[in-house]
Short mmCIF file of C-alpha atoms and ligand atoms in Angstrom, two decimals:
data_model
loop_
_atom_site.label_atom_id
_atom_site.label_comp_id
_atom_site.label_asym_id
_atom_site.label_seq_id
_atom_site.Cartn_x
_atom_site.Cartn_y
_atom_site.Cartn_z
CA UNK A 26 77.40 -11.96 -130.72
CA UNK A 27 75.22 -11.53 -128.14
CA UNK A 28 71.45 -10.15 -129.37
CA UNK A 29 70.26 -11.28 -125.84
CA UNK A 30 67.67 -8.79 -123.96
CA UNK A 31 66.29 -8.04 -120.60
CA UNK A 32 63.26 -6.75 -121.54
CA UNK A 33 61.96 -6.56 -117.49
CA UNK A 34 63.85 -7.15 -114.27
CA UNK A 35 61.52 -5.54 -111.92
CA UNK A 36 60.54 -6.82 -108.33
CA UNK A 37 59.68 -10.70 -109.01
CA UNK A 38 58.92 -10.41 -112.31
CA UNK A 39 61.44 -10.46 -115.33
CA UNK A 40 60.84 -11.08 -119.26
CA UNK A 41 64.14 -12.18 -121.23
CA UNK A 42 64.31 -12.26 -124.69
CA UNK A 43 66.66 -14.02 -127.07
CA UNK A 44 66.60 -11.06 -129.44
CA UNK A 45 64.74 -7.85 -129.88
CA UNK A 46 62.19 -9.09 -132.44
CA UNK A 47 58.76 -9.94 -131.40
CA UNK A 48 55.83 -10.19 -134.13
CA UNK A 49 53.09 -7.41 -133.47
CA UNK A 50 49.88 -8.50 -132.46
CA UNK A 51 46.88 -9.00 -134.45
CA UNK A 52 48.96 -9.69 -137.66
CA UNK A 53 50.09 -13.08 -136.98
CA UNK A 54 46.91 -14.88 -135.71
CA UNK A 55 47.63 -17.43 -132.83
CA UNK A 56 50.87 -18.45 -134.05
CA UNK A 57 49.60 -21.70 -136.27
CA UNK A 58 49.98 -20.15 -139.48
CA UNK A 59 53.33 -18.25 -139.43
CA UNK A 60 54.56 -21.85 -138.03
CA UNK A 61 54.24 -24.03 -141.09
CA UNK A 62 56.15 -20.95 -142.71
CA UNK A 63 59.33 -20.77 -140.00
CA UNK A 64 60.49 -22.11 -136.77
CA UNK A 65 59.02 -19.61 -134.36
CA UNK A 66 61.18 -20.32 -131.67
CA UNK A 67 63.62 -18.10 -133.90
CA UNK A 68 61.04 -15.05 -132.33
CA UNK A 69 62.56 -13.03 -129.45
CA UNK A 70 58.89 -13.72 -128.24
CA UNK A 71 55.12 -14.23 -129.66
CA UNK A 72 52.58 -11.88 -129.29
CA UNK A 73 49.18 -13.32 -129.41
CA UNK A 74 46.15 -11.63 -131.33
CA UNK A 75 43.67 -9.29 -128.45
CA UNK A 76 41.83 -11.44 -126.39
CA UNK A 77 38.85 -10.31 -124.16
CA UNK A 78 36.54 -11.65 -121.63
CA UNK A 79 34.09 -13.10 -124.00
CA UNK A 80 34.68 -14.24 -128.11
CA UNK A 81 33.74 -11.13 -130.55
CA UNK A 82 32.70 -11.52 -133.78
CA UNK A 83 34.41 -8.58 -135.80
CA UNK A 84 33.81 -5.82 -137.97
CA UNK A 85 31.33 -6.47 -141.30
CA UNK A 86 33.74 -6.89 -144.63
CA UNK A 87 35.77 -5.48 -146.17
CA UNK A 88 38.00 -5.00 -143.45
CA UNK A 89 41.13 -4.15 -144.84
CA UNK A 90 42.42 -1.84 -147.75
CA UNK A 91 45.72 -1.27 -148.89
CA UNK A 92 46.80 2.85 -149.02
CA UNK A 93 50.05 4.22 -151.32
CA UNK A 94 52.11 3.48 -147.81
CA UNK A 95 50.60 1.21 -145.39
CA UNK A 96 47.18 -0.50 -144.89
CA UNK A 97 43.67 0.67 -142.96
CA UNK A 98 42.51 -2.15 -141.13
CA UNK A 99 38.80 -2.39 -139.37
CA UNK A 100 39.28 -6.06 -138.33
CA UNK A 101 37.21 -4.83 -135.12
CA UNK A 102 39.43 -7.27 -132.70
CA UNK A 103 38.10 -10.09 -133.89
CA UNK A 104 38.95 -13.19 -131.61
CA UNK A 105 37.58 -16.57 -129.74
CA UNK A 106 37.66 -15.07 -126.49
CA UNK A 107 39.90 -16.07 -122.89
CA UNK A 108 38.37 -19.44 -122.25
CA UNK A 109 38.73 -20.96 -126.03
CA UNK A 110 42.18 -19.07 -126.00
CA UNK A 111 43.53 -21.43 -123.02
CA UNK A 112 41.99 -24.38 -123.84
CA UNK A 113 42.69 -24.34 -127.74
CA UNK A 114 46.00 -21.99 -128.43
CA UNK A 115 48.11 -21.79 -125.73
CA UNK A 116 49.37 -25.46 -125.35
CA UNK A 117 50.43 -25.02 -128.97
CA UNK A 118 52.06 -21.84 -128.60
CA UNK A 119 53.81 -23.47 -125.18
CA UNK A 120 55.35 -25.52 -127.94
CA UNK A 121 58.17 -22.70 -129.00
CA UNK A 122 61.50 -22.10 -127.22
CA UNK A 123 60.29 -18.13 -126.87
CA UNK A 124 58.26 -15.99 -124.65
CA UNK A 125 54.43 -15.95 -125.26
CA UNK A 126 53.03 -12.90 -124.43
CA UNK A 127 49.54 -12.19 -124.49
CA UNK A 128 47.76 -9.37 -125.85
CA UNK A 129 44.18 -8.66 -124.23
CA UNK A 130 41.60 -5.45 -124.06
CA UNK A 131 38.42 -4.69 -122.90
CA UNK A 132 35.40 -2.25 -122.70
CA UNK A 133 34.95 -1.83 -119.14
CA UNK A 134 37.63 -1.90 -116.36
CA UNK A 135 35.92 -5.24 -115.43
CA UNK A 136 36.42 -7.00 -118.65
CA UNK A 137 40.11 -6.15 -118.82
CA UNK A 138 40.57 -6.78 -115.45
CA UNK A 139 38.69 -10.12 -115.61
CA UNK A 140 40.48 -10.80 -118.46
CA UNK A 141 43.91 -10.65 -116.77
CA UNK A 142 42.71 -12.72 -114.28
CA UNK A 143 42.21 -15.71 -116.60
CA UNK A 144 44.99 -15.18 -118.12
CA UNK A 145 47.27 -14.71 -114.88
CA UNK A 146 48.05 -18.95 -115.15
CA UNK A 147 51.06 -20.96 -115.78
CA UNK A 148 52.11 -20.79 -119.37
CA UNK A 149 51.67 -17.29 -120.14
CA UNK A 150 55.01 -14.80 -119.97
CA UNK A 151 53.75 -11.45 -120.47
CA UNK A 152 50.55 -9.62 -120.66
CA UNK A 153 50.40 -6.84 -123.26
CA UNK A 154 47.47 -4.27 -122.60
CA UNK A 155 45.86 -2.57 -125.63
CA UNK A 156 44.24 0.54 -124.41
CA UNK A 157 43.23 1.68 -127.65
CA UNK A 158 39.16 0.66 -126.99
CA UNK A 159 36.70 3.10 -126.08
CA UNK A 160 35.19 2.77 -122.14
CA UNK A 161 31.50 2.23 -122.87
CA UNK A 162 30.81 3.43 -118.74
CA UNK A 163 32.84 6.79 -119.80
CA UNK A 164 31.18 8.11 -123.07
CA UNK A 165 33.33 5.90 -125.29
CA UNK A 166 36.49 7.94 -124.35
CA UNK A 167 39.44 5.61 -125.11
CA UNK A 168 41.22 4.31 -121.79
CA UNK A 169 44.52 5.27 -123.28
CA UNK A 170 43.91 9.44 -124.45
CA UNK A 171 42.83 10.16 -120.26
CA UNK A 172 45.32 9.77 -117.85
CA UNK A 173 43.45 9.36 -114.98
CA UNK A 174 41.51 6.55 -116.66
CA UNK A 175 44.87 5.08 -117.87
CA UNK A 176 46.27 4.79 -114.53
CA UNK A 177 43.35 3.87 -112.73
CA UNK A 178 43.01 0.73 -114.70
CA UNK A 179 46.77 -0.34 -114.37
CA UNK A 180 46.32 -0.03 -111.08
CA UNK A 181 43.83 -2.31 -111.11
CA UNK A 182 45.17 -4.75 -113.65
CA UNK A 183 48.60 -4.42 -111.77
CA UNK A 184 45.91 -5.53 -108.35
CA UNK A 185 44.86 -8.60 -110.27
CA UNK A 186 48.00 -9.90 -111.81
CA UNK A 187 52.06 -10.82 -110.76
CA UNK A 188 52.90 -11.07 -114.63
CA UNK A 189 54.89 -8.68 -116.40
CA UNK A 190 52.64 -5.98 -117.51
CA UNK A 191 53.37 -4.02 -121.45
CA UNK A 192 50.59 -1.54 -122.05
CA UNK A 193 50.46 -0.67 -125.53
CA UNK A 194 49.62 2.97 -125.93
CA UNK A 195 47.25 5.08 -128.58
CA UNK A 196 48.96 7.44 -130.78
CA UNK A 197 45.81 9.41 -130.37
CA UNK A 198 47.44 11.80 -127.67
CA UNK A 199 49.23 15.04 -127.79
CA UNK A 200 51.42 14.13 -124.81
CA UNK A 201 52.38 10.08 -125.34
CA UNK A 202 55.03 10.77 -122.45
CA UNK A 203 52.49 11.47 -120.07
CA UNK A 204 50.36 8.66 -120.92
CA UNK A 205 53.83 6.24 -120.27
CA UNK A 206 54.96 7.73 -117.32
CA UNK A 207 51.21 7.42 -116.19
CA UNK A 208 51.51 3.83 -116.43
CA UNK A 209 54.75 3.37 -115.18
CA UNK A 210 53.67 5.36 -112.17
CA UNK A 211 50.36 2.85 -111.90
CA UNK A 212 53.03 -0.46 -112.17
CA UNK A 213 53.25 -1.44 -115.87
CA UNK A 214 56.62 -2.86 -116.51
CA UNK A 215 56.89 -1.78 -119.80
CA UNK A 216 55.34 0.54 -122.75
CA UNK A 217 54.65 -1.04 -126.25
CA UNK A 218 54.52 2.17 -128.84
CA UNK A 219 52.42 2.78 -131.11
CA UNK A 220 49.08 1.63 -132.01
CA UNK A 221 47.45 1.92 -134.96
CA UNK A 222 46.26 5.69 -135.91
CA UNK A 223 42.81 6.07 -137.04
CA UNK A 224 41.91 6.60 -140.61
CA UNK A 225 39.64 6.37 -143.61
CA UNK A 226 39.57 5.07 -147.60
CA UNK A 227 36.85 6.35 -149.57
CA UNK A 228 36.28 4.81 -153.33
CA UNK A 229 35.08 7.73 -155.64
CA UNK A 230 33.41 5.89 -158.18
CA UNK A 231 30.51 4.27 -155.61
CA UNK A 232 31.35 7.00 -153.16
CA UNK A 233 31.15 5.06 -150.56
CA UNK A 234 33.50 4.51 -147.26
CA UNK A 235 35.91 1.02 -148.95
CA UNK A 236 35.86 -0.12 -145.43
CA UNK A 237 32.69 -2.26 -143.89
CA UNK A 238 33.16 -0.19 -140.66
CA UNK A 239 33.78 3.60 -142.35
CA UNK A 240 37.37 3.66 -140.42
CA UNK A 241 39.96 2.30 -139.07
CA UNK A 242 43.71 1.86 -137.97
CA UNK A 243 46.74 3.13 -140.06
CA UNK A 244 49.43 0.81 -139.96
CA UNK A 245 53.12 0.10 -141.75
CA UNK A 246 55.54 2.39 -142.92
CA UNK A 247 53.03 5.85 -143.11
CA UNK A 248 53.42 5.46 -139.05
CA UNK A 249 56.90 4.74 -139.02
CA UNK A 250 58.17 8.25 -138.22
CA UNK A 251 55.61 8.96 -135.97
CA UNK A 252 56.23 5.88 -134.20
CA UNK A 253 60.04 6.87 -134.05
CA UNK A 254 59.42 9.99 -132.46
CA UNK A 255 57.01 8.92 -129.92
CA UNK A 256 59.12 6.02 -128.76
CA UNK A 257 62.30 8.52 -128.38
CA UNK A 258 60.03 11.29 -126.31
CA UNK A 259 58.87 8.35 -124.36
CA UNK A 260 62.28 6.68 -123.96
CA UNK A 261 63.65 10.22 -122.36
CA UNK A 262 60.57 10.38 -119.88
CA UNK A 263 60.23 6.97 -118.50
CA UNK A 264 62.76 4.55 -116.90
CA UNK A 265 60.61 1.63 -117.77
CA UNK A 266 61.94 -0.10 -121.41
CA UNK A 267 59.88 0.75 -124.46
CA UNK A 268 58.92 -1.75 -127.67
CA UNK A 269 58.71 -0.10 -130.88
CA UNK A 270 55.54 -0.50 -132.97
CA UNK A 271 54.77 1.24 -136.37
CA UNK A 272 56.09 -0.06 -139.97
CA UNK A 273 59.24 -1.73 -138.98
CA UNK A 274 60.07 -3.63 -142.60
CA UNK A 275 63.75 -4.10 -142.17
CA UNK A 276 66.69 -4.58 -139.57
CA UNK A 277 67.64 -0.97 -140.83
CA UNK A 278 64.17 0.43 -139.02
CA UNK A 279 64.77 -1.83 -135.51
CA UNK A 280 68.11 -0.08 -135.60
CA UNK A 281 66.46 3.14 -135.61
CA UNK A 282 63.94 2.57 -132.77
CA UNK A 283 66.58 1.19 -130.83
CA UNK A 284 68.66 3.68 -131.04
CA UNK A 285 65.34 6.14 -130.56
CA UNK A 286 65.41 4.27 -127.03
CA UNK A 287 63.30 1.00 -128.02
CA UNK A 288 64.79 -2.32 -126.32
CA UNK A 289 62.46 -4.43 -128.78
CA UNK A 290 60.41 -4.01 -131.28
CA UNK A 291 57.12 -5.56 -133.06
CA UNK A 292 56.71 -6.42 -136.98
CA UNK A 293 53.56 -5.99 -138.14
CA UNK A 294 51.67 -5.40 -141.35
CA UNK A 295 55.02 -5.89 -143.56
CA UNK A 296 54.60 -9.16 -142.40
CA UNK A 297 51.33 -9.71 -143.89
CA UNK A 298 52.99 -8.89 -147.17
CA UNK A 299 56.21 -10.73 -146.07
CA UNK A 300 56.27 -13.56 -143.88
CA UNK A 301 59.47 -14.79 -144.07
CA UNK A 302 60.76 -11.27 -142.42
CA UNK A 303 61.43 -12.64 -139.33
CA UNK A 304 63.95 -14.82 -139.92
CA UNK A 305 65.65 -11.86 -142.38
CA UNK A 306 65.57 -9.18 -140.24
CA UNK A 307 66.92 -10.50 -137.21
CA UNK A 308 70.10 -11.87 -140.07
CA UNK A 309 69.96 -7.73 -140.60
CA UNK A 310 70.68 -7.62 -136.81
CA UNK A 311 73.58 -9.69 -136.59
CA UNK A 312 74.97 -8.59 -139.58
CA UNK A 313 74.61 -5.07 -138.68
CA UNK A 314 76.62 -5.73 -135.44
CA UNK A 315 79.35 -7.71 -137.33
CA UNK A 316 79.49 -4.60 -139.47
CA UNK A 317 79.55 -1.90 -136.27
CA UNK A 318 81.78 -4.08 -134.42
CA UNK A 319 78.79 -4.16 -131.38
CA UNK A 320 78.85 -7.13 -129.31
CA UNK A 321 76.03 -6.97 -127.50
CA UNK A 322 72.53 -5.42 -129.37
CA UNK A 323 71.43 -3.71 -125.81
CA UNK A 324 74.52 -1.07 -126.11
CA UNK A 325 72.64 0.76 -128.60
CA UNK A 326 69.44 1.53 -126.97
CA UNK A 327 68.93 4.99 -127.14
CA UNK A 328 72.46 5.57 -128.19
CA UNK A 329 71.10 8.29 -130.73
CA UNK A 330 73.80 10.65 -130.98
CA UNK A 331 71.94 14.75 -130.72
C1 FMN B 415 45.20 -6.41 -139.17
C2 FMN B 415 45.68 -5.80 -137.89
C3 FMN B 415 45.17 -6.25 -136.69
C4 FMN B 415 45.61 -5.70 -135.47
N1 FMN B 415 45.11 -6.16 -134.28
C5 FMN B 415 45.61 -5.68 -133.10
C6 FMN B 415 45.17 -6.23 -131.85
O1 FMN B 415 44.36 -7.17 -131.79
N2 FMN B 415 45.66 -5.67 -130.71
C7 FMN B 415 46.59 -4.65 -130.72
O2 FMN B 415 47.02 -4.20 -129.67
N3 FMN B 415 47.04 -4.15 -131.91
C8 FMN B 415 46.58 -4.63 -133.09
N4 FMN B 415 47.06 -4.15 -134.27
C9 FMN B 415 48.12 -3.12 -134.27
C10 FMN B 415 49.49 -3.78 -134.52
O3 FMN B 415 49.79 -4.70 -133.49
C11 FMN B 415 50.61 -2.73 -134.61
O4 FMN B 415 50.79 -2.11 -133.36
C12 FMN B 415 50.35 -1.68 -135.66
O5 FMN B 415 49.80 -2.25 -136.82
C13 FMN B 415 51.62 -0.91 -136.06
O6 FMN B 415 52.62 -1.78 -136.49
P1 FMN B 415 52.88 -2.15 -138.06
O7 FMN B 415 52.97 -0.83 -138.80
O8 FMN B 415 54.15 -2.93 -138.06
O9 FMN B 415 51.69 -2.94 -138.50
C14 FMN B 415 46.60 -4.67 -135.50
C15 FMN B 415 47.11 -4.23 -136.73
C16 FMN B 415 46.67 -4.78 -137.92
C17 FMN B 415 47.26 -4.28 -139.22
#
């Protein structure tokens, strides 16, 4: 059975994966955790938590709260910044059989593109681009709902760096295809969709806002159909391969993107809830294909029959 994927095969660079399931980033720290629970090396590839330029510090508390079908989460990109991320995670994470790839953001085009440079070294796979932050230069307009500011900073990212390049797109657009084929058009290799969609939790008996920071990002399976449906309109636009992001709890919901048009796909909050997913749902896989009689998981991307 062969669950093997060529996630990018563009120019010089390329990004293979030994099957389509990467962890999402943000819900599985720097990888030290989830390894004392299973062998990550099982992982089609690791995806790191955002880094930036310099360490940030977070939202105030609480910064999660569980809804009736997902979570709201305000963590606020919490992390210990590019220079303690190469000197403290990465040799660990070097330590797995599996791509790393590294997820990074900014609020300038100078911090993300600073950023990439850093992390442009030996060691590092993949760089995944969360565009979901506001540009503090623009009026707090999020790089990812302008095209024009989209593209202009994969340009420049693509300027600084020769690794594979995901952007991870906001939800927070009425055209998501547009936003893709804007950054396929600027030289990303690849589209991660969705991010989180932003939302709020309000307790009636203090009537106050449950989280520290008022709102934040709806995750798990609320998103899921969204996330379906913006990964197939994607898909049919843009020639560059798409990973599937939005409350994927089961090798019965990777099917689904895949066939949508999603070559991988990322696990996130259920595995907050469930960390021994992983190793289930890519058993789901193969057992799925033993069922279908599919030798090779790639012949169903975007095989959804209309
Ligand atoms: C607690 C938490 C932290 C997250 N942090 C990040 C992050 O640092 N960078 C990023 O691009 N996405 C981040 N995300 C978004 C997830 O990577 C994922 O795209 C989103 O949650 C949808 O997938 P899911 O429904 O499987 O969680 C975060 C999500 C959660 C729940």
């Amino acid at each position: 059975m062969d669950t093997n994927i060529t996630l990018i095969k563009s120019h010089a660079r390329k990004l293979e994966l030994k099957n389509p399931i990467l962890n999402a980033s943000g819900t599985f720290g720097y990888g030290d955790e989830f390894s004392e629970i299973f062998d990550l090396s099982i992982l089609g590839g690791i995806v790191t938590k955002g880094i930036s330029l310099m360490p940030k510090q977070g939202n105030p508390v609480p910064r999660i709260v569980e809804t009736a079908c997902g979570l709201i989460n305000a963590i606020g990109l919490e992390n210990i910044g590019v220079d303690a991320f190469l000197a403290e995670k990465l040799t660990f994470l070097r330590k797995f059989n599996t791509p790393v790839i590294v997820n990074f953001f900014g609020n300038t085009e100078e911090e993300y593109i600073n950023c990439a440079k850093k992390l442009s070294v030996k060691g590092i796979d993949a760089l995944e681009m969360n565009v979901s932050c506001p540009n503090v230069k623009k009026g707090g307009i999020q790089f990812g709902t302008d095209p024009k500011i989209l593209s202009s900073l994969v340009k420049k990212i693509r300027d600084v760096t020769e690794k594979p390049l995901i952007i991870k797109l906001s939800p927070l657009v009425s055209d998501i295809a547009k936003m893709a084929c804007a950054s396929q058009d600027a030289g990303a290799d690849a589209i991660t969709c969705i991010n989180t969609i932003p939302a709020m939790a309000i307790d009636e008996q203090t009537r106050k806002p449950i989280l520290g920071n008022v709102t934040g990002g709806l995750s798990g399976p609320a998103i899921k159909p969204i996330a379906l449906r913006m990964v197939w309109e994607v898909s049919k636009k843009c020639s560059i391969p798409v990973i599937g992001s939005g409350g994927i709890c089961s090798a019965a919901d990777v099917i689904q993107f895949m066939l949508a048009g999603a070559s991988a796909v990322e696990i996130g909050s259920y595995s907050l809830r469930e960390p021994f997913c992983f190793p289930e749902i890519i058993n789901g896989l193969e057992l799925y294909m033993k069922q279908h009689k599919i030798a090779a998981i790639r012949d169903i991307i975007g095989k959804l029959k209309i």
